[in-house]
Short mmCIF file of C-alpha atoms in Angstrom, two decimals:
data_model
loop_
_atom_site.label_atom_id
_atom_site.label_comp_id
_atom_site.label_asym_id
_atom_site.label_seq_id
_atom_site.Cartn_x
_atom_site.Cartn_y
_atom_site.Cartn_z
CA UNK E 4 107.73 108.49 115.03
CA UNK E 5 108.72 110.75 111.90
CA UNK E 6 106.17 111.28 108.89
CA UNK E 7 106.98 111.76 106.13
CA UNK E 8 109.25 114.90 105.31
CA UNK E 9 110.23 117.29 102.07
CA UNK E 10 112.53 119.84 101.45
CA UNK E 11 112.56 122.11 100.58
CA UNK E 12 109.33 123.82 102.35
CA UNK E 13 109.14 126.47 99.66
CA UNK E 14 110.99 127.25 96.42
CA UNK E 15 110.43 130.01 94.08
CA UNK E 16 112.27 129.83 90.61
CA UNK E 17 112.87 131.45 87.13
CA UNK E 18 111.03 130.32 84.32
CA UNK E 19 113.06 128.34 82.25
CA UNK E 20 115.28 126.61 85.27
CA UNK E 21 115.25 123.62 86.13
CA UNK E 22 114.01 121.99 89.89
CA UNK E 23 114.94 119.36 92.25
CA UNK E 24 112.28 118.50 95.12
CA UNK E 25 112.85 116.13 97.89
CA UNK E 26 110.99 113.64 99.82
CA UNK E 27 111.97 111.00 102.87
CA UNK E 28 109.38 108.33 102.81
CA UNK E 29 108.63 107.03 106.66
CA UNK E 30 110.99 104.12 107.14
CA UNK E 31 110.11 101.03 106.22
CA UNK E 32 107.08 102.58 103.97
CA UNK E 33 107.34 100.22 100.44
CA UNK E 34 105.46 102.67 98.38
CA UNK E 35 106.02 106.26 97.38
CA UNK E 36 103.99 108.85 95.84
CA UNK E 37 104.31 111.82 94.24
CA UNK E 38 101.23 114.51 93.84
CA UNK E 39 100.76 117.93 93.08
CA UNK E 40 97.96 120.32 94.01
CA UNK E 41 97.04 123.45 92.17
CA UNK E 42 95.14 126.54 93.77
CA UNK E 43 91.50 125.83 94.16
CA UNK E 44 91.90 122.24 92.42
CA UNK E 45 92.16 118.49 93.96
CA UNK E 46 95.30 116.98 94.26
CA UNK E 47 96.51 114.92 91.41
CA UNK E 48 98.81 111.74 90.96
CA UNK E 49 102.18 112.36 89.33
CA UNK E 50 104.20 108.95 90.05
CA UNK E 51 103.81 105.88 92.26
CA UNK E 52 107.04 104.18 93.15
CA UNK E 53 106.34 100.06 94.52
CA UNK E 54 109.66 98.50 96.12
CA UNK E 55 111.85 97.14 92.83
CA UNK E 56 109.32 97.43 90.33
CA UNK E 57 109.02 100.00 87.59
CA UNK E 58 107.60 103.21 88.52
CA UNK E 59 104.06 103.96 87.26
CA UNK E 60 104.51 107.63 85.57
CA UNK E 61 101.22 107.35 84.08
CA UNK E 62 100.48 111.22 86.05
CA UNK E 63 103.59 112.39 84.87
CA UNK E 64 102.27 115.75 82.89
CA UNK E 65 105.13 115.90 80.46
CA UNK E 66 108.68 114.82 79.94
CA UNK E 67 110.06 117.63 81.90
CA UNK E 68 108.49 116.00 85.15
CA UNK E 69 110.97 113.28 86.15
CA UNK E 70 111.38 111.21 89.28
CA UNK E 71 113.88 108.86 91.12
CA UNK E 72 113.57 106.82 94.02
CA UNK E 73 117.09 105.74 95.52
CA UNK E 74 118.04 102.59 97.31
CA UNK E 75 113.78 102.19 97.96
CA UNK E 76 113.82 105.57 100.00
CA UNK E 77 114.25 108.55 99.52
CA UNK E 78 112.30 110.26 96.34
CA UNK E 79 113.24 112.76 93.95
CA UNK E 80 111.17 115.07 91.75
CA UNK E 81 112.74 116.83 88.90
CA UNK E 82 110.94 119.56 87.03
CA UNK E 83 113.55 120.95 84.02
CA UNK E 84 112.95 124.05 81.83
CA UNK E 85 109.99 125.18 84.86
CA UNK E 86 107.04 127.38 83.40
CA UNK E 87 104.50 128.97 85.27
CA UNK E 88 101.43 126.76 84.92
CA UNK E 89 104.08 124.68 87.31
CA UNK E 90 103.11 126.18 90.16
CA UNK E 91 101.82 124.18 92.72
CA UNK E 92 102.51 122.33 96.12
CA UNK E 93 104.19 119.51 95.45
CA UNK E 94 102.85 116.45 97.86
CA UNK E 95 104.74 113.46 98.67
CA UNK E 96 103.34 110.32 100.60
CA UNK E 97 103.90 106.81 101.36
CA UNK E 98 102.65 103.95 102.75
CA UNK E 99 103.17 100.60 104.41
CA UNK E 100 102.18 98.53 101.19
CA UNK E 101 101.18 99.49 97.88
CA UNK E 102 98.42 97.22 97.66
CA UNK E 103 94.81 98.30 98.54
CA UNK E 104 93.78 95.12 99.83
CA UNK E 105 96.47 94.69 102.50
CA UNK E 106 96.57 96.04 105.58
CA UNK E 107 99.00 99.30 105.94
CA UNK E 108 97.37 101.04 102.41
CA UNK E 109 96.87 104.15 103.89
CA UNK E 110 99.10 107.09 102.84
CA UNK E 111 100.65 109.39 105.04
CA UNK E 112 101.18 113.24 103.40
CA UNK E 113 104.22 115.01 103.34
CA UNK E 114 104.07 118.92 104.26
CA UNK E 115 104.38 119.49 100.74
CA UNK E 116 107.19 121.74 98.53
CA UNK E 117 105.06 124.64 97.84
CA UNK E 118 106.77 125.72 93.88
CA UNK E 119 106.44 129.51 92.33
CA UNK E 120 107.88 129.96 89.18
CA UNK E 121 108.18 133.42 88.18
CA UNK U 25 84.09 115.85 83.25
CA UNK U 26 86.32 115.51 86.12
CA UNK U 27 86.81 112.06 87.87
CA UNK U 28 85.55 113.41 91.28
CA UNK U 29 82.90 116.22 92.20
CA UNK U 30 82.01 118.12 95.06
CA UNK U 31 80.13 121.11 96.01
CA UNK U 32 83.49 123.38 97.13
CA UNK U 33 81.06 125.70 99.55
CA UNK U 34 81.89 126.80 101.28
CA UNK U 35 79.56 125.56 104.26
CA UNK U 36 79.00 128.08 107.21
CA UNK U 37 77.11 126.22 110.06
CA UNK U 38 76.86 126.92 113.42
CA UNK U 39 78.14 124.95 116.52
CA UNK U 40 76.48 121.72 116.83
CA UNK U 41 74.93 121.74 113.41
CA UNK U 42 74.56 118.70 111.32
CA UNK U 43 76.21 119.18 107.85
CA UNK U 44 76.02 116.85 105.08
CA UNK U 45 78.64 116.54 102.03
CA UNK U 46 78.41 115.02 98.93
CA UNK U 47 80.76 113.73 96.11
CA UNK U 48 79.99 111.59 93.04
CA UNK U 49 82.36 109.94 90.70
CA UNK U 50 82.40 108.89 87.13
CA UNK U 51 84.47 105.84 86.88
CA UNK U 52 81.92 103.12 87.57
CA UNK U 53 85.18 100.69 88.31
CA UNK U 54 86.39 102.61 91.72
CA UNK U 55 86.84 100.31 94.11
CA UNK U 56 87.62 102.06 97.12
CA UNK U 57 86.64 105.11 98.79
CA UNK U 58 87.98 107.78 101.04
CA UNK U 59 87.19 111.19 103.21
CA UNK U 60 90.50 113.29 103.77
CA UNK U 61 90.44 115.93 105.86
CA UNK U 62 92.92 119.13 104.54
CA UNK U 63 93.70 122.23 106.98
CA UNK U 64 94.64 125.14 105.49
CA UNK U 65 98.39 125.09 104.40
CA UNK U 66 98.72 121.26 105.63
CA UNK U 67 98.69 118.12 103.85
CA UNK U 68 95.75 115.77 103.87
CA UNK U 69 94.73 113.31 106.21
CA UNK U 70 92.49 110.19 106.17
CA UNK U 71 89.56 110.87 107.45
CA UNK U 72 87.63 107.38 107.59
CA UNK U 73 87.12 104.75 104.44
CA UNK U 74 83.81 104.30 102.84
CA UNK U 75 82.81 101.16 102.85
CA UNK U 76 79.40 99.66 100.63
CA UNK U 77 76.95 99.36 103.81
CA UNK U 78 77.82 102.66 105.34
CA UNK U 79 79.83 103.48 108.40
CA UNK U 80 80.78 105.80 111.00
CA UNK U 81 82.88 107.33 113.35
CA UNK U 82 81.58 108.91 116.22
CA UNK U 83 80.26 112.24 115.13
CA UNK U 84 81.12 111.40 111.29
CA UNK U 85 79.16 108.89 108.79
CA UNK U 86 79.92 107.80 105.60
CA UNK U 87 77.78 106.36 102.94
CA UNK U 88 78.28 104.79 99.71
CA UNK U 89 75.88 104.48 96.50
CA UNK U 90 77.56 102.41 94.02
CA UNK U 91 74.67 102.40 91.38
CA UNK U 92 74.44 106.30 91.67
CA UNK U 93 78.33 106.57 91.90
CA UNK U 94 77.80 108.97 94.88
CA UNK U 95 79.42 109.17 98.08
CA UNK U 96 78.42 111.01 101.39
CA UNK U 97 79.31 112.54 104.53
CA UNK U 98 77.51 113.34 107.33
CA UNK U 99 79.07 115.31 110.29
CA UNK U 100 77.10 115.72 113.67
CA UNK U 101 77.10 118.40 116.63
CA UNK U 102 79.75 119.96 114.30
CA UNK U 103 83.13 121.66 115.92
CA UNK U 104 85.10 124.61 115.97
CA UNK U 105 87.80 122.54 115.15
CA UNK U 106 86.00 120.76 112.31
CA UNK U 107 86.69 123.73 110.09
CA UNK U 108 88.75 122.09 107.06
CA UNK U 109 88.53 121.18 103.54
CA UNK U 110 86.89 117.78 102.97
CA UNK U 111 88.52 115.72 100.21
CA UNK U 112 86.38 112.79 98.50
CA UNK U 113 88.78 110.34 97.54
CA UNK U 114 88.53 107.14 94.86
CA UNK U 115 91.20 104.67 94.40
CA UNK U 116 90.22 102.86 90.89
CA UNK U 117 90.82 99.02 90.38
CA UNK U 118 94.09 97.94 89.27
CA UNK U 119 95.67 96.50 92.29
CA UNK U 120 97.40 99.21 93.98
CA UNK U 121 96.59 102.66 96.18
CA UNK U 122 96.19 104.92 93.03
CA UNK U 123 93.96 107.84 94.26
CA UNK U 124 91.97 110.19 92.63
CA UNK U 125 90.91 113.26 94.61
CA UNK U 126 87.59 115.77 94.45
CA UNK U 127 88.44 119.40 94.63
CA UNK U 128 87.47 119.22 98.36
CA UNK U 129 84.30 121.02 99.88
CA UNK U 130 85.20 123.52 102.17
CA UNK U 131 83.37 123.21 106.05
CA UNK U 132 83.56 126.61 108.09
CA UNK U 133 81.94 126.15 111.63
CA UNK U 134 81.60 129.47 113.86
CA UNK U 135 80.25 129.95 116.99
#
Protein backbone atom coordinates (compact mmCIF):
# COMPACT_ATOMS: atom_id res chain seq x y z
CA UNK A 1 0.00 0.00 0.00
CA UNK A 2 1.25 3.78 -0.04
CA UNK A 3 3.61 5.17 2.85
CA UNK A 4 3.65 7.96 3.72
CA UNK A 5 4.49 10.80 1.09
CA UNK A 6 5.85 14.70 1.04
CA UNK A 7 6.23 17.19 -1.38
CA UNK A 8 7.94 18.70 -2.21
CA UNK A 9 11.23 16.32 -2.43
CA UNK A 10 13.53 19.33 -2.29
CA UNK A 11 13.12 23.09 -1.89
CA UNK A 12 15.72 25.67 -1.82
CA UNK A 13 14.64 29.28 -0.72
CA UNK A 14 15.71 32.94 0.04
CA UNK A 15 16.36 33.94 3.38
CA UNK A 16 13.71 35.89 4.60
CA UNK A 17 10.69 33.91 2.60
CA UNK A 18 8.44 32.16 3.85
CA UNK A 19 7.77 27.97 3.31
CA UNK A 20 5.02 25.60 2.93
CA UNK A 21 5.94 21.71 3.25
CA UNK A 22 3.59 18.93 2.69
CA UNK A 23 2.85 15.62 4.06
CA UNK A 24 0.00 12.71 3.27
CA UNK A 25 -0.21 10.59 6.32
CA UNK A 26 -0.98 6.68 5.25
CA UNK A 27 -4.74 6.40 5.33
CA UNK A 28 -6.34 5.65 8.18
CA UNK A 29 -2.98 6.56 10.29
CA UNK A 30 -4.59 8.70 13.59
CA UNK A 31 -1.35 10.32 14.42
CA UNK A 32 0.99 12.64 12.60
CA UNK A 33 4.39 13.82 13.12
CA UNK A 34 6.48 16.30 12.15
CA UNK A 35 10.57 16.08 12.55
CA UNK A 36 13.46 17.65 11.27
CA UNK A 37 17.02 16.40 10.90
CA UNK A 38 20.10 18.53 10.66
CA UNK A 39 23.51 17.40 8.99
CA UNK A 40 25.41 15.10 11.23
CA UNK A 41 22.65 15.45 14.12
CA UNK A 42 19.59 13.02 15.26
CA UNK A 43 16.35 13.77 14.20
CA UNK A 44 14.26 15.93 16.39
CA UNK A 45 10.41 16.28 17.22
CA UNK A 46 8.73 19.42 15.91
CA UNK A 47 4.80 18.62 16.34
CA UNK A 48 2.63 15.58 17.05
CA UNK A 49 -0.87 15.82 15.71
CA UNK A 50 -3.54 12.95 17.71
CA UNK A 51 -7.05 12.71 15.81
CA UNK A 52 -9.25 15.93 17.30
CA UNK A 53 -7.13 16.83 20.02
CA UNK A 54 -4.81 19.80 20.29
CA UNK A 55 -1.58 19.49 18.67
CA UNK A 56 1.47 19.06 20.97
CA UNK A 57 4.00 21.92 19.56
CA UNK A 58 6.13 21.46 22.45
CA UNK A 59 9.31 20.86 19.45
CA UNK A 60 8.17 23.70 17.71
CA UNK A 61 11.70 25.84 17.65
CA UNK A 62 10.08 29.22 17.37
CA UNK A 63 6.93 30.96 16.31
CA UNK A 64 7.90 31.01 12.75
CA UNK A 65 7.49 27.08 12.68
CA UNK A 66 3.74 26.51 12.29
CA UNK A 67 1.68 23.46 11.43
CA UNK A 68 -1.88 22.35 10.32
CA UNK A 69 -3.41 19.16 9.99
CA UNK A 70 -6.70 19.25 7.76
CA UNK A 71 -9.80 17.17 8.01
CA UNK A 72 -7.28 14.47 10.27
CA UNK A 73 -4.99 14.02 7.08
CA UNK A 74 -3.05 15.65 5.37
CA UNK A 75 -0.22 17.87 7.34
CA UNK A 76 1.18 21.12 6.75
CA UNK A 77 4.45 22.71 7.86
CA UNK A 78 4.92 26.37 7.61
CA UNK A 79 8.29 27.96 8.12
CA UNK A 80 7.81 32.13 7.60
CA UNK A 81 10.67 34.69 7.41
CA UNK A 82 13.24 31.22 6.65
CA UNK A 83 16.97 31.75 7.88
CA UNK A 84 19.69 29.59 7.28
CA UNK A 85 20.17 27.63 10.51
CA UNK A 86 16.66 26.24 8.83
CA UNK A 87 18.17 24.00 6.83
CA UNK A 88 17.36 20.63 7.22
CA UNK A 89 15.26 17.57 5.93
CA UNK A 90 12.11 17.93 7.02
CA UNK A 91 10.56 14.28 8.15
CA UNK A 92 7.03 13.49 8.36
CA UNK A 93 5.51 10.18 9.85
CA UNK A 94 2.49 8.61 11.14
CA UNK A 95 1.12 5.90 12.70
CA UNK A 96 -1.83 3.64 13.40
CA UNK A 97 -2.40 5.04 17.04
CA UNK A 98 -0.76 7.57 18.98
CA UNK A 99 -0.54 5.64 21.99
CA UNK A 100 2.61 3.58 22.88
CA UNK A 101 0.87 0.95 24.55
CA UNK A 102 -1.48 -0.07 21.72
CA UNK A 103 -0.82 -2.04 19.08
CA UNK A 104 -0.09 -0.04 15.61
CA UNK A 105 2.57 2.63 17.57
CA UNK A 106 5.07 2.28 15.17
CA UNK A 107 5.81 5.22 12.80
CA UNK A 108 6.27 4.98 9.31
CA UNK A 109 8.88 7.90 7.72
CA UNK A 110 8.12 10.01 5.01
CA UNK A 111 11.02 10.57 2.27
CA UNK A 112 11.52 13.75 3.83
CA UNK A 113 11.46 17.66 2.23
CA UNK A 114 15.09 18.20 2.14
CA UNK A 115 15.06 22.59 2.86
CA UNK A 116 18.18 25.00 1.75
CA UNK A 117 17.82 28.39 2.52
CA UNK A 118 20.23 30.54 0.92
CA UNK B 1 23.99 16.89 27.61
CA UNK B 2 22.00 15.52 24.87
CA UNK B 3 19.00 13.14 25.58
CA UNK B 4 20.55 10.26 23.52
CA UNK B 5 24.32 9.23 22.83
CA UNK B 6 26.08 7.16 20.55
CA UNK B 7 29.46 6.53 19.30
CA UNK B 8 28.76 8.02 15.43
CA UNK B 9 31.90 5.72 14.03
CA UNK B 10 32.01 5.10 11.91
CA UNK B 11 32.42 1.15 12.20
CA UNK B 12 34.40 -0.62 9.31
CA UNK B 13 34.08 -4.47 9.80
CA UNK B 14 34.47 -7.05 7.56
CA UNK B 15 31.90 -9.63 6.18
CA UNK B 16 30.63 -11.79 8.82
CA UNK B 17 31.98 -9.76 11.68
CA UNK B 18 30.17 -9.32 14.89
CA UNK B 19 29.69 -5.56 15.70
CA UNK B 20 28.34 -4.23 18.80
CA UNK B 21 26.61 -0.63 19.29
CA UNK B 22 25.90 1.24 22.12
CA UNK B 23 23.61 4.19 23.20
CA UNK B 24 22.81 5.55 26.68
CA UNK B 25 20.20 8.00 27.68
CA UNK B 26 19.70 10.53 30.35
CA UNK B 27 16.09 10.66 31.11
CA UNK B 28 15.75 7.94 33.74
CA UNK B 29 11.71 8.06 32.89
CA UNK B 30 12.02 6.56 29.09
CA UNK B 31 9.83 4.05 28.78
CA UNK B 32 10.34 2.60 25.56
CA UNK B 33 13.10 1.84 23.35
CA UNK B 34 13.96 1.60 19.72
CA UNK B 35 16.82 0.66 16.90
CA UNK B 36 16.08 2.51 13.49
CA UNK B 37 17.89 1.72 10.76
CA UNK B 38 18.67 5.08 8.27
CA UNK B 39 20.22 4.56 4.59
CA UNK B 40 21.85 7.22 3.24
CA UNK B 41 19.37 9.89 1.79
CA UNK B 42 16.23 7.72 3.12
CA UNK B 43 14.10 8.05 6.01
CA UNK B 44 14.36 5.81 9.03
CA UNK B 45 13.04 2.57 9.67
CA UNK B 46 12.26 0.45 12.78
CA UNK B 47 14.63 -1.74 13.28
CA UNK B 48 13.36 -3.99 16.32
CA UNK B 49 12.04 -2.61 19.98
CA UNK B 50 14.08 -3.06 23.05
CA UNK B 51 12.44 -4.64 25.44
CA UNK B 52 13.83 -5.00 29.52
CA UNK B 53 14.99 -8.84 29.23
CA UNK B 54 16.70 -8.51 25.91
CA UNK B 55 15.69 -9.73 22.51
CA UNK B 56 16.53 -10.57 19.10
CA UNK B 57 16.04 -10.93 15.65
CA UNK B 58 17.84 -13.32 13.78
CA UNK B 59 21.26 -11.91 13.22
CA UNK B 60 20.39 -8.69 15.47
CA UNK B 61 20.08 -8.49 19.51
CA UNK B 62 19.04 -5.93 21.58
CA UNK B 63 19.65 -5.31 25.18
CA UNK B 64 18.42 -3.01 27.70
CA UNK B 65 20.09 -1.68 31.11
CA UNK B 66 17.64 0.41 32.82
CA UNK B 67 19.80 1.15 36.01
CA UNK B 68 22.79 2.16 33.69
CA UNK B 69 20.35 3.93 31.21
CA UNK B 70 22.22 2.11 28.36
CA UNK B 71 21.01 0.38 25.46
CA UNK B 72 22.75 -2.14 23.01
CA UNK B 73 23.02 -3.71 19.78
CA UNK B 74 24.58 -6.55 18.69
CA UNK B 75 24.73 -7.50 14.93
CA UNK B 76 26.08 -11.03 13.82
CA UNK B 77 27.79 -12.48 10.52
CA UNK B 78 27.34 -8.80 9.48
CA UNK B 79 26.18 -7.90 5.64
CA UNK B 80 27.01 -5.97 2.78
CA UNK B 81 23.75 -4.74 2.95
CA UNK B 82 23.89 -3.93 6.66
CA UNK B 83 25.79 -0.77 5.84
CA UNK B 84 23.44 2.08 7.41
CA UNK B 85 23.22 4.50 10.13
CA UNK B 86 21.88 2.99 13.36
CA UNK B 87 19.49 5.29 15.27
CA UNK B 88 18.93 4.62 19.18
CA UNK B 89 15.60 5.69 19.82
CA UNK B 90 13.64 6.62 23.40
CA UNK B 91 10.07 7.41 23.61
CA UNK B 92 9.69 9.14 27.27
CA UNK B 93 6.51 8.51 29.47
CA UNK B 94 3.61 10.58 28.91
CA UNK B 95 1.23 8.41 27.10
CA UNK B 96 1.91 8.81 23.55
CA UNK B 97 4.80 7.85 20.70
CA UNK B 98 7.00 10.99 21.46
CA UNK B 99 10.54 9.94 20.29
CA UNK B 100 13.74 11.13 20.99
CA UNK B 101 16.55 10.09 18.64
CA UNK B 102 20.64 9.51 19.13
CA UNK B 103 22.72 11.02 16.43
CA UNK B 104 22.93 7.49 14.90
CA UNK B 105 26.26 5.38 14.75
CA UNK B 106 27.30 4.83 11.44
CA UNK B 107 27.98 0.72 10.38
CA UNK B 108 30.17 0.34 7.09
CA UNK B 109 30.63 -3.45 6.21
CA UNK B 110 33.12 -4.25 3.15
CA UNK B 111 34.12 -7.26 1.79
Amino acid sequence: GAGVSQSPSNKVTEKGKDVELRCDPISGHTALYWYRQSLGQGLEFLIYFQGNSAPDKSGLPSDRFSAERTGGSVSTLTIQRTQQEDSAVYLCASSLVGAMRLAGYEQYFGPGTRLTVT
Amino acid sequence: RKEVEQDPGPFNVPEGATVAFNCTYSNSASQSFFWYRQDCRKEPKLLMSVYSSGNEDGRFTAQLNRASQYISLLIRDSKLSDSATYLCVVSLSGGYNKLIFGAGTRLAVHP
